[in-house]
Tab-separated table of C-alpha atoms and ligand atoms in Angstrom:
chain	number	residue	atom	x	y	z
D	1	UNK	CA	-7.665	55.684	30.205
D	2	UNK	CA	-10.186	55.717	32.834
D	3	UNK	CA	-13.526	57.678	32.717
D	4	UNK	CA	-11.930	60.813	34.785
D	5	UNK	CA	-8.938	61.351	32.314
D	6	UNK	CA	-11.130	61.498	29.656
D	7	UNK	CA	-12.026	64.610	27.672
D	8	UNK	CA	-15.301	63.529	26.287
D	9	UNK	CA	-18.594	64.875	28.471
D	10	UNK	CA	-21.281	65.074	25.128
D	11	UNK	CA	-22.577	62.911	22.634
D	12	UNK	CA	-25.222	62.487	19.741
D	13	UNK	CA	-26.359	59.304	18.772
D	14	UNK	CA	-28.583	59.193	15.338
D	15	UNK	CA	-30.929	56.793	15.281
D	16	UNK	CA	-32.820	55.362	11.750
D	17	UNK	CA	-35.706	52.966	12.843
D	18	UNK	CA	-35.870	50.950	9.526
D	19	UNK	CA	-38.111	48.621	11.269
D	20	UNK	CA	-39.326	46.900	14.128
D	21	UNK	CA	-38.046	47.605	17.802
D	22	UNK	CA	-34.474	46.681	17.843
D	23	UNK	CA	-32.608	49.982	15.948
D	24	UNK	CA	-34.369	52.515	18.776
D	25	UNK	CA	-34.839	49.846	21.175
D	26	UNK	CA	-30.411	49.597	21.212
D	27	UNK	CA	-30.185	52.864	20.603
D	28	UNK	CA	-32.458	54.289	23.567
D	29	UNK	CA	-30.784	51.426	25.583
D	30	UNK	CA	-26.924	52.398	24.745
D	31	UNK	CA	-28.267	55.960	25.651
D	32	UNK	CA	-29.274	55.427	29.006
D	33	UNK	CA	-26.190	53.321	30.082
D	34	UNK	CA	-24.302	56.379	28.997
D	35	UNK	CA	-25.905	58.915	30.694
D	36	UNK	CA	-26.640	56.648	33.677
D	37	UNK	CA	-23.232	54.996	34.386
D	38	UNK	CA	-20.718	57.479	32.387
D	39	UNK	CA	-22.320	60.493	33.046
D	40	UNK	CA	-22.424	61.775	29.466
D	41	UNK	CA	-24.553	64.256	28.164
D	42	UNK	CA	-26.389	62.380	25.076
D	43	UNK	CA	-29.039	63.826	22.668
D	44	UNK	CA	-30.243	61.150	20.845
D	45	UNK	CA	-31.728	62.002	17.365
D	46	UNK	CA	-34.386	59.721	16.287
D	47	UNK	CA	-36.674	59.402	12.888
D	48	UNK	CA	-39.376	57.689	14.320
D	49	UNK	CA	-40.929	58.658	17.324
D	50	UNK	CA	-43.747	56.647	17.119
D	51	UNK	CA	-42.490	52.836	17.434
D	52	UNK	CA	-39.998	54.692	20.255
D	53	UNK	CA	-42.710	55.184	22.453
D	54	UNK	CA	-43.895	52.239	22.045
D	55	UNK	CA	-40.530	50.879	24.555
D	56	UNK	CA	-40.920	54.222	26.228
D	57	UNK	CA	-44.323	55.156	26.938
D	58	UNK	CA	-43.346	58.507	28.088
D	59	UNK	CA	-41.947	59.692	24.569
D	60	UNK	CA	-44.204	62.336	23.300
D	61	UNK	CA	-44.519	62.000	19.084
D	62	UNK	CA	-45.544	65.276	18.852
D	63	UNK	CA	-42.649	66.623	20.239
D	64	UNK	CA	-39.293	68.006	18.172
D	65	UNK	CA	-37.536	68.018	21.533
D	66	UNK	CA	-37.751	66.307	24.998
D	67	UNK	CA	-35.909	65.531	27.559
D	68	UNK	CA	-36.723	61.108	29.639
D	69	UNK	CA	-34.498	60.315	31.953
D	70	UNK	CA	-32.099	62.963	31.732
D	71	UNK	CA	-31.631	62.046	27.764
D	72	UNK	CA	-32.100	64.733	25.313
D	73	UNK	CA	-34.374	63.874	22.617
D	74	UNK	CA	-34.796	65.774	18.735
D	75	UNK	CA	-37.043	64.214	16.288
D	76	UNK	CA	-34.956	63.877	13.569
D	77	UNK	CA	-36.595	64.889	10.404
D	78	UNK	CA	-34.732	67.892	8.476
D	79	UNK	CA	-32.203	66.326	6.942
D	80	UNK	CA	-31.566	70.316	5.734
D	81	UNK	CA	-30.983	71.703	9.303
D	82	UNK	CA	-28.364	74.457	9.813
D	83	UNK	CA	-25.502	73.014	12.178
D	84	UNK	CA	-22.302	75.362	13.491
D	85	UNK	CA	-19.478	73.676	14.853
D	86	UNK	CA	-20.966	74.769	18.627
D	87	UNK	CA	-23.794	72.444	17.932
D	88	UNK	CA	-21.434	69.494	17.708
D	89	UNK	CA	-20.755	66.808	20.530
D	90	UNK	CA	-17.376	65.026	21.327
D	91	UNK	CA	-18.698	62.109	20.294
D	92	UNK	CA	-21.076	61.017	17.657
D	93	UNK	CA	-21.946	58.043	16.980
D	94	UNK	CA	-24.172	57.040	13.572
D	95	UNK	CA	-26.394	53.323	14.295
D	96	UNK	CA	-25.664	51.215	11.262
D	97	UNK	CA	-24.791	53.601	8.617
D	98	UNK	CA	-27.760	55.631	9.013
D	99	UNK	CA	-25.941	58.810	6.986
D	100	UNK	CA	-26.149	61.326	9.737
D	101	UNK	CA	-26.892	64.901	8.233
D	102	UNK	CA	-24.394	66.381	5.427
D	103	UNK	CA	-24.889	69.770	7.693
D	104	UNK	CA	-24.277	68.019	10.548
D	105	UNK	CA	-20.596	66.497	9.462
D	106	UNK	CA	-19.514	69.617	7.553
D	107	UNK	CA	-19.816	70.928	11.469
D	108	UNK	CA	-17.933	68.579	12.535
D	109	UNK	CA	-15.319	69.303	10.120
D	110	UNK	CA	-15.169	73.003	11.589
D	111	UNK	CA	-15.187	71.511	15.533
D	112	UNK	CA	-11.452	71.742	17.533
D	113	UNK	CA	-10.804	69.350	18.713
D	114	UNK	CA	-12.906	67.268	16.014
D	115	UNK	CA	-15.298	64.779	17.266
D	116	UNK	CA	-14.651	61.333	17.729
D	117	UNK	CA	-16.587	59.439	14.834
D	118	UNK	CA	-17.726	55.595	15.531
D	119	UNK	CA	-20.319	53.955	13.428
D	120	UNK	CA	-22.400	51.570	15.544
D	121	UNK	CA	-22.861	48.037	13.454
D	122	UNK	CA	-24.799	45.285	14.008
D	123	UNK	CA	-24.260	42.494	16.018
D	124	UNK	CA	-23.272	39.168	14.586
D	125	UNK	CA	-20.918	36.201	15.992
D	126	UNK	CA	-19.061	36.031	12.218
D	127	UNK	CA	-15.385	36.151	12.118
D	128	UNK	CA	-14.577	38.539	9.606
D	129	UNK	CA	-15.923	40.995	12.903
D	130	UNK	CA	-12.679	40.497	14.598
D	131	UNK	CA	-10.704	42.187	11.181
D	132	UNK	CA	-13.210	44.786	11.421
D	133	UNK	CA	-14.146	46.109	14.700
D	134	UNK	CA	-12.330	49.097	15.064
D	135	UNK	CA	-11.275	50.432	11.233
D	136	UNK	CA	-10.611	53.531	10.517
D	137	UNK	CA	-12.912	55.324	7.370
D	138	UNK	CA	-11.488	58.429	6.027
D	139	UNK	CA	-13.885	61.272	4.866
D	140	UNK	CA	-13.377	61.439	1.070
D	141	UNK	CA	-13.745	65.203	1.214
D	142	UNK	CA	-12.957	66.558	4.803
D	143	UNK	CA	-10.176	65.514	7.162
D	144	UNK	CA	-12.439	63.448	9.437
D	145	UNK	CA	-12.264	59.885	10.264
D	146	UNK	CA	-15.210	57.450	11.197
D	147	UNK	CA	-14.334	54.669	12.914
D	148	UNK	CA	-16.520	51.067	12.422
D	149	UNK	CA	-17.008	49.333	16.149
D	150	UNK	CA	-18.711	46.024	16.084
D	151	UNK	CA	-20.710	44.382	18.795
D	152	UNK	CA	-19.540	40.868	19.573
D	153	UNK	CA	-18.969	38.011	21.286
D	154	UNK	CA	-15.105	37.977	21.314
D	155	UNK	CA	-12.369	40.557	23.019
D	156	UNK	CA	-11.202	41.457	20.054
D	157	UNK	CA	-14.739	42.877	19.410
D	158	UNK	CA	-16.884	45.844	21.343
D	159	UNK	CA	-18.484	43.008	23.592
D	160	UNK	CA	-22.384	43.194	24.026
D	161	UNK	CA	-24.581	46.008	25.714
D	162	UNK	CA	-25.276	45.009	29.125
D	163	UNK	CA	-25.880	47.162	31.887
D	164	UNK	CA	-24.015	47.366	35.101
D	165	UNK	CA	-26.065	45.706	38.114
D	166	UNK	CA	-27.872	44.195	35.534
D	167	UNK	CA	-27.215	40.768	37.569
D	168	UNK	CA	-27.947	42.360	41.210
D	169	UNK	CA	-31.849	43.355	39.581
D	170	UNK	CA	-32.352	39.940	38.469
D	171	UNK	CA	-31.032	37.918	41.781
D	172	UNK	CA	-33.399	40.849	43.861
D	173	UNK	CA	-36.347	40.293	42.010
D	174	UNK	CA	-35.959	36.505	42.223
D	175	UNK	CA	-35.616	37.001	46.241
D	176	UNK	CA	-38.700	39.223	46.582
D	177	UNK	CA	-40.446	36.289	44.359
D	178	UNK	CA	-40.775	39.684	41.944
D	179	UNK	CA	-42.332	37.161	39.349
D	180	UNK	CA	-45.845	36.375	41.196
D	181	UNK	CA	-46.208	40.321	41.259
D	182	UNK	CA	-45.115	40.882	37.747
D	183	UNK	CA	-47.036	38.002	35.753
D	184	UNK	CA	-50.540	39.198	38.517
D	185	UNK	CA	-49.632	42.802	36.947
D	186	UNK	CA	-49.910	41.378	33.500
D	187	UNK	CA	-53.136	39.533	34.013
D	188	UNK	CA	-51.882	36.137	34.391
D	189	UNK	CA	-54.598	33.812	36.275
D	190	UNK	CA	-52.643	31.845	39.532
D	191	UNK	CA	-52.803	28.807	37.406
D	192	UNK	CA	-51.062	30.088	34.266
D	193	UNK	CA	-48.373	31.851	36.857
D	194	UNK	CA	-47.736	27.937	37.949
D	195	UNK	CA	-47.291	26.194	34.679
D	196	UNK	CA	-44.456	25.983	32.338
D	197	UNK	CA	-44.051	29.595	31.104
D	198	UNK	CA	-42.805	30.702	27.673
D	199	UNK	CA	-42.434	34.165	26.235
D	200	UNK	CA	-42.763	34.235	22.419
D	201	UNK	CA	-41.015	36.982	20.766
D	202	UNK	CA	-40.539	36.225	16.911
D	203	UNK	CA	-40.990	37.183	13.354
D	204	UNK	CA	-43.957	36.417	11.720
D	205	UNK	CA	-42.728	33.626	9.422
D	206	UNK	CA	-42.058	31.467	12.561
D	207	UNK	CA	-43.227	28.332	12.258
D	208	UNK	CA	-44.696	28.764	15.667
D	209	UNK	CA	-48.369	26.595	14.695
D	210	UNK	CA	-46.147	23.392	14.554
D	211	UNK	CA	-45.183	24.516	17.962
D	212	UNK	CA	-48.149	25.250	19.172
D	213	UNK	CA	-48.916	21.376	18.193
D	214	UNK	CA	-46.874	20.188	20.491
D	215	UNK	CA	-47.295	22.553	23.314
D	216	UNK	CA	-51.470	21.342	22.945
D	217	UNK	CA	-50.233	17.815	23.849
D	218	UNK	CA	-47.504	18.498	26.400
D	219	UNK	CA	-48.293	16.389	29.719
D	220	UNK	CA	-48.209	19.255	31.581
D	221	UNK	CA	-49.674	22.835	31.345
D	222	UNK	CA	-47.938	25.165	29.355
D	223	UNK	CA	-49.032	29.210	29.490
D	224	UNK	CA	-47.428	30.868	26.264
D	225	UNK	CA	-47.015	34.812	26.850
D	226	UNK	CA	-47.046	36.417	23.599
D	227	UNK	CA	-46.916	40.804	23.080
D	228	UNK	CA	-49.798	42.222	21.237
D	229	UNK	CA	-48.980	41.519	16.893
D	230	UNK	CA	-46.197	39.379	17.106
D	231	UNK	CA	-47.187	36.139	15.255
D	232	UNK	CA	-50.735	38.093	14.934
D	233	UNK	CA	-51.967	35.603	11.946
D	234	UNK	CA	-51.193	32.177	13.728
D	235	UNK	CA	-51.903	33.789	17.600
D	236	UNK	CA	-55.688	34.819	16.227
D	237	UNK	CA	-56.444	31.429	14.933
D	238	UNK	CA	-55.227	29.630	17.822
D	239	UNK	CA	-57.368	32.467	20.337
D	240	UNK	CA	-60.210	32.317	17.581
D	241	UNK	CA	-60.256	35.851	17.813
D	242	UNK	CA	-58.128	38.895	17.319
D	243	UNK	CA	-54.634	38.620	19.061
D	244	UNK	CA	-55.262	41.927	21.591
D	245	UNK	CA	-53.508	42.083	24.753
D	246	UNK	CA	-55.459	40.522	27.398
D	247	UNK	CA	-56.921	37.598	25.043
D	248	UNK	CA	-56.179	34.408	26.171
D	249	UNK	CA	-57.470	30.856	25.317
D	250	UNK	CA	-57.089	27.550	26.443
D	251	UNK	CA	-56.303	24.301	24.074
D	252	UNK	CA	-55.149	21.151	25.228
D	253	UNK	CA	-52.368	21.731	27.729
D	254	UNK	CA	-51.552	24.824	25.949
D	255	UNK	CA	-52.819	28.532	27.421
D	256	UNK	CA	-52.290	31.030	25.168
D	257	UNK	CA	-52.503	34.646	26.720
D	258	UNK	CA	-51.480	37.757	24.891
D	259	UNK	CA	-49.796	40.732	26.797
D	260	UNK	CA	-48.712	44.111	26.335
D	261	UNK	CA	-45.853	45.250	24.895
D	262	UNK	CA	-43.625	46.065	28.353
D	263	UNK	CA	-41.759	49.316	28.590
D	264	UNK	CA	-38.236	48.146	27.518
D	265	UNK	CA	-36.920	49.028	31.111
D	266	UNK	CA	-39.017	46.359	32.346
D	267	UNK	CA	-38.552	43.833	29.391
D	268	UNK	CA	-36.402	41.960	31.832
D	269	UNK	CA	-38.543	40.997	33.769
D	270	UNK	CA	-40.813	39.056	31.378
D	271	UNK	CA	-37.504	37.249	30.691
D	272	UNK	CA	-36.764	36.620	34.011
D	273	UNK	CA	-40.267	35.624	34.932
D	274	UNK	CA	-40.535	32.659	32.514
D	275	UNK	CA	-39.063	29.188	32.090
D	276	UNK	CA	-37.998	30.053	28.642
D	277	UNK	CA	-38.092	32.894	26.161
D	278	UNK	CA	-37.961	32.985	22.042
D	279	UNK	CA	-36.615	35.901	20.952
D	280	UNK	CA	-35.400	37.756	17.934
D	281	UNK	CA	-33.194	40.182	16.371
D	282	UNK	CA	-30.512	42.185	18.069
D	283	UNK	CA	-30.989	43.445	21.508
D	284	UNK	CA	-33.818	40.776	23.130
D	285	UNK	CA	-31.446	38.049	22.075
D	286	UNK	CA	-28.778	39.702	24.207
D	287	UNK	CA	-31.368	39.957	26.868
D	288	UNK	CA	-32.424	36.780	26.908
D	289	UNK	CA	-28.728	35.581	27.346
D	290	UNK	CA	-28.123	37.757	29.673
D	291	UNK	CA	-30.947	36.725	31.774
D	292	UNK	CA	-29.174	32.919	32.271
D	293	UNK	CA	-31.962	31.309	31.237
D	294	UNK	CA	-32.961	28.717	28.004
D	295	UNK	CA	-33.708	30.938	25.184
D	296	UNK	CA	-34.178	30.404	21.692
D	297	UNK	CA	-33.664	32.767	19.003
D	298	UNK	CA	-35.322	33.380	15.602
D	299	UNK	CA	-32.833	35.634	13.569
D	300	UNK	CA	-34.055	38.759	11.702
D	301	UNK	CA	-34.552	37.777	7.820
D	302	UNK	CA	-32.085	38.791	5.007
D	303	UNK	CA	-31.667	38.159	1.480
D	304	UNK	CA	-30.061	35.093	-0.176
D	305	UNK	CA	-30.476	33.662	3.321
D	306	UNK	CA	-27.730	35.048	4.734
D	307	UNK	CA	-28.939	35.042	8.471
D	308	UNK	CA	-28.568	31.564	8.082
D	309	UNK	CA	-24.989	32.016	7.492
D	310	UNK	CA	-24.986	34.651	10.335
D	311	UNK	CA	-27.386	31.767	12.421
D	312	UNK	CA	-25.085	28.695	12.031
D	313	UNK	CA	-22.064	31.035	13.197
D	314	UNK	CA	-23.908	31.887	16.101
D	315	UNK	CA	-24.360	28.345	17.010
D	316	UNK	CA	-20.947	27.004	16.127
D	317	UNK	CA	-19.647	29.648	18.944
D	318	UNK	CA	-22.274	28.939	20.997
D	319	UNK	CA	-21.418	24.610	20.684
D	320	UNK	CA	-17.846	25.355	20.992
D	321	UNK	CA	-17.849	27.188	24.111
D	322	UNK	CA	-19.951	24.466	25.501
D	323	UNK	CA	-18.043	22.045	24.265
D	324	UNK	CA	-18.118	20.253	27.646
D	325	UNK	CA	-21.787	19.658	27.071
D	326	UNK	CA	-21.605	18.939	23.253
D	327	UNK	CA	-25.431	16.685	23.419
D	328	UNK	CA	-26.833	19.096	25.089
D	329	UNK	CA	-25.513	22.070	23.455
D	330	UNK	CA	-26.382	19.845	20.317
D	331	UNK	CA	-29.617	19.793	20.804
D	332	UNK	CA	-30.060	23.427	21.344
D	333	UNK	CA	-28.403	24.338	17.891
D	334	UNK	CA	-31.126	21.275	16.329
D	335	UNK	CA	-33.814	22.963	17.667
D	336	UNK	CA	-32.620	26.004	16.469
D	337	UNK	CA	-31.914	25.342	12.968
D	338	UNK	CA	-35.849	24.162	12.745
D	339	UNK	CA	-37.116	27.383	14.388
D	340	UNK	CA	-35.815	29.498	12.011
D	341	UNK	CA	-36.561	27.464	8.589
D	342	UNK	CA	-32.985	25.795	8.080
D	343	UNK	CA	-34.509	22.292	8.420
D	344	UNK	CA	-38.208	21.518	7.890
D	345	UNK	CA	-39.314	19.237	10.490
D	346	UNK	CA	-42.382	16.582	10.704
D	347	UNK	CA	-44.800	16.881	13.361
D	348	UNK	CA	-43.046	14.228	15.250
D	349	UNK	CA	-40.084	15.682	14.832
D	350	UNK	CA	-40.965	18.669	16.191
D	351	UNK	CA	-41.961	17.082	19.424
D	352	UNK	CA	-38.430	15.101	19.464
D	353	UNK	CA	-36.488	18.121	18.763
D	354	UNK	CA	-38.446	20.328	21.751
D	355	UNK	CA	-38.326	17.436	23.688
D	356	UNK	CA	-34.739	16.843	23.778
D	357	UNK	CA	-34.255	20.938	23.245
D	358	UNK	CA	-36.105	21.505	26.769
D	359	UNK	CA	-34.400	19.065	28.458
D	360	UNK	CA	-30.832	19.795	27.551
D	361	UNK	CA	-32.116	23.881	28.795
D	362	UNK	CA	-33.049	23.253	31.776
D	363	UNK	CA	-31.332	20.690	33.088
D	364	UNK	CA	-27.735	21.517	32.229
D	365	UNK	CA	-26.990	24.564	33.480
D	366	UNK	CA	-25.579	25.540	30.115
D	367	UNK	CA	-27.770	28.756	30.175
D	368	UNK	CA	-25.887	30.458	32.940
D	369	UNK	CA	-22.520	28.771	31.307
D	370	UNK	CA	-22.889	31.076	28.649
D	371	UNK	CA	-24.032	33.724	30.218
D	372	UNK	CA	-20.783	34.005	32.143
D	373	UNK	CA	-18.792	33.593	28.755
D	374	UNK	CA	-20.295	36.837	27.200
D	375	UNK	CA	-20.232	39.066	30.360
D	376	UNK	CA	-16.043	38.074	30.447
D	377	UNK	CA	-15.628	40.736	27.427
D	378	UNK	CA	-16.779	43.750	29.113
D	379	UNK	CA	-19.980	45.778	28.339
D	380	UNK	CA	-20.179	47.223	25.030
D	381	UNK	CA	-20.585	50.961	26.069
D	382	UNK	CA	-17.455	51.048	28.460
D	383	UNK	CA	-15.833	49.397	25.818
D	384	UNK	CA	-17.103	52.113	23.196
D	385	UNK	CA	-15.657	54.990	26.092
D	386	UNK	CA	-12.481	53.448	25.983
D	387	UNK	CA	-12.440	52.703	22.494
D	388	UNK	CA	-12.890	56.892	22.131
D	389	UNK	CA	-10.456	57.345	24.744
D	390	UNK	CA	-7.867	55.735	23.056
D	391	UNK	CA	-8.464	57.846	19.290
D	392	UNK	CA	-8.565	61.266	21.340
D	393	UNK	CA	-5.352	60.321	22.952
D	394	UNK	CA	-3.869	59.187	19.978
D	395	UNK	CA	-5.599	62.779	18.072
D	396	UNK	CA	-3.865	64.420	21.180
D	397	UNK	CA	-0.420	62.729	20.763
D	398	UNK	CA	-0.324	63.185	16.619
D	399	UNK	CA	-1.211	66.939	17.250
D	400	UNK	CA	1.948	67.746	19.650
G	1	TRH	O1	-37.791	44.244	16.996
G	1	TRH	P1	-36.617	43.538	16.443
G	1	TRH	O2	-36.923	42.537	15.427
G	1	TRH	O3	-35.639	44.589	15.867
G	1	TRH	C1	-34.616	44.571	14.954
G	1	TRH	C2	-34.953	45.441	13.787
G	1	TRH	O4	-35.783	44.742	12.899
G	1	TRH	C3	-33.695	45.880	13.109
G	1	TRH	O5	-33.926	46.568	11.900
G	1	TRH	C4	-32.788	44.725	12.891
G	1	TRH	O6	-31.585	45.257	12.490
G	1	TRH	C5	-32.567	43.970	14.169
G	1	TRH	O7	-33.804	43.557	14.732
G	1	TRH	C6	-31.660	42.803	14.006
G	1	TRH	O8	-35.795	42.788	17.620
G	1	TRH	P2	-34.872	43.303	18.816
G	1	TRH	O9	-33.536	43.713	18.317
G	1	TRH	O10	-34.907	42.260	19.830
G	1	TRH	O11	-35.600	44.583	19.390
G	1	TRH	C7	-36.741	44.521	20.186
G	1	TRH	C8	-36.671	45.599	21.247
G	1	TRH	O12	-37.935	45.676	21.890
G	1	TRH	C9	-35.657	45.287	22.345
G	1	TRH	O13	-35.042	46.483	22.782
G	1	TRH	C10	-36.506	44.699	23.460
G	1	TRH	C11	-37.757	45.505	23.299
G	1	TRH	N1	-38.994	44.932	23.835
G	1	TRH	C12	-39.624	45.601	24.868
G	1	TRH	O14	-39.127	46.617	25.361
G	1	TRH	N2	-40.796	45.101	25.334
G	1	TRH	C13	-41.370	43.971	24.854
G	1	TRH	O15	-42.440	43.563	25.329
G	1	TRH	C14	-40.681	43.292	23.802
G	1	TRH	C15	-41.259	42.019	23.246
G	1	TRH	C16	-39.515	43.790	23.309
């Protein structure tokens, strides 16, 4: 069904920031896309205004309600707020089983039509997503139905959040030379804009001082960008001083220079801007492939080790897809497995294994390869809109 048969004009998202940037950080990003591209109406409910604003600097904490870009915003923190079935949107979505008020679904239980239900999961390249994306949960005590919808790398998943025109920014800002500007607005020296540039986004167990070893004897200059706290421990005993945005020190061929954190509408362009970018979690990861350039990603921790399961299926899709280039897609999943803890390297094989890493990168094109692999399933929120479509047709149809 396309977007002007649809019935659907309003949505509420609910948001639970358990930690970090990534659960507001997809959440404020899905909700833009929809407004933006679908026209929808979204109020996005979110516990923790705080870290928000940290992607958005215009976010007020103080506020219960706000409207940024057009976005309705309500600081979600009365889990005993009154709801009446007015109140409720066509949509509603719930980000990884955050347990959206009991007020709010006993509305949605009195709505006609009901709402469409999805819970947004996490992403992860498994295959047990493909059996599923798309279930159907019935309410144990009212005739509702949520509905699970996974991101993913497959079509038989919801595909990955991307934005349209996302491509068209990227090639413009290239053309303008947008990075000069961008790195001078950040502070970077002419020198540091010249060398090899890395952005270093990862958790704090990286083991990024072994890195940092071989960066110090690279034989050429190497400028490491890294946002205020991340790696704060190891980043302050390389500067010698507190890791605050701004400080930067020198070491060998390494340059260490800590930056802001960027508004998240303008993340990109770090991405874009350097040679290539560690990442982490959920939504930079899909950046970073998204920008078609070398990336490498550290995976958010669970128990019993089970990102490394979640890691190594990653990078089995990632090898097969690339099969064409199996060394150098090889050497990317090596690297990989180091970086986050599944093989404990020597110092010399750390060199070896960035080394051969780097090379593979940026010399084989594989970056962009990929890149045109995940943006052949679609975009995850036109995918969601059809997704509802296709339940409120079939509500529509069962109701005749
Ligand atoms: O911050 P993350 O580690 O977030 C998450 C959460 O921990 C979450 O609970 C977990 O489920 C998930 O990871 C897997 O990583 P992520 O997902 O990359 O989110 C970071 C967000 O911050 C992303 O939207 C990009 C944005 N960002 C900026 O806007 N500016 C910056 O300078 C940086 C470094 C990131």
């Amino acid at each position: 069904m396309s977007q002007n048969q649809s019935h659907f004009t309003t949505l509420a998202l609910f948001c639970k920031v358990v930690d970090n940037y990534g659960d507001i950080g997809i959440c404020w990003r899905l909700s833009r896309q929809l407004q933006c591209e679908h026209g929808i109406a979204v109020t996005l409910w979110v516990d923790d205004l705080v870290t928000f604003q940290r992607l958005c600097p215009e976010v007020r904490p103080d506020q219960p309600q706000q409207e940024i870009a057009g976005i309705q915003i309500r600081h979600w923190v009365h889990q005993e707020e009154t709801f009446t079935a007015d109140d409720i949107a066509d949509i509603v979505i719930e980000f990884f089983g955050c347990d959206i008020p009991p007020a709010y679904i006993a509305a949605m239980s009195q709505r006609s039509p009901q709402p469409v239900w999805l819970n947004l999961e996490g992403l992860t390249a498994e295959e047990w997503v493909e059996g599923c994306h798309s279930l159907p949960s019935p309410h144990p005590r009212y005739s509702l139905t949520k509905y699970f919808f996974f991101p993913g790398f497959t079509p038989k998943t919801g595909g990955l959040l991307f934005e349209s025109g996302t491509e068209h920014r990227q090639s413009a800002f290239v053309a303008n030379n947008g990075k000069t500007d961008f790195l001078k607005s950040l502070g970077l020296s002419e020198t540091e804009i010249q060398s090899e540039l890395i952005s270093l986004f990862c958790y704090p167990h990286a083991p990024v001082t072994a890195l940092f070893e071989v960066w110090k004897n690279s034989a050429h200059p190497v400028t490491c960008l890294v946002p205020e706290g991340v790696a704060y421990e190891i980043v302050s005993a390389f500067l010698d001083a507190p890791s605050v945005r701004g400080a930067v020190a020198t070491r060998g061929a390494l340059t260490v220079h800590v930056i802001p954190l960027i508004p998240q509408t303008v993340y990109d362009q770090l991405l874009w801007s350097c040679n290539i970018n560690f990442v982490r979690g959920e939504d930079s990861f899909v950046r970073a492939q998204l920008a078609g350039k070398p990336f490498v990603w550290h995976i958010y921790p669970q128990e019993n080790a089970l990102h490394h399961v979640k890691l190594q299926a990653f990078l089995k899709r990632y090898t097969d897809v690339l099969s064409t280039q199996l060394a150098d897609a090889t050497n990317i999943h090596n690297f990989s497995l180091a970086w986050n803890g599944v093989t404990q390297p020597s110092a010399a094989e750390w060199k070896n294994l960035w080394q051969e890493m780097v090379t593979a990168a940026a010399q084989s094109g594989i970056s962009l390869q990929w890149k045109q692999e995940i943006l052949k399933h679609g975009d995850l929120c036109s995918n969601l809109l059809q997704f509802v479509a296709a339940i409120q047709e079939k509500t529509v149809i069962n109701a005749v």
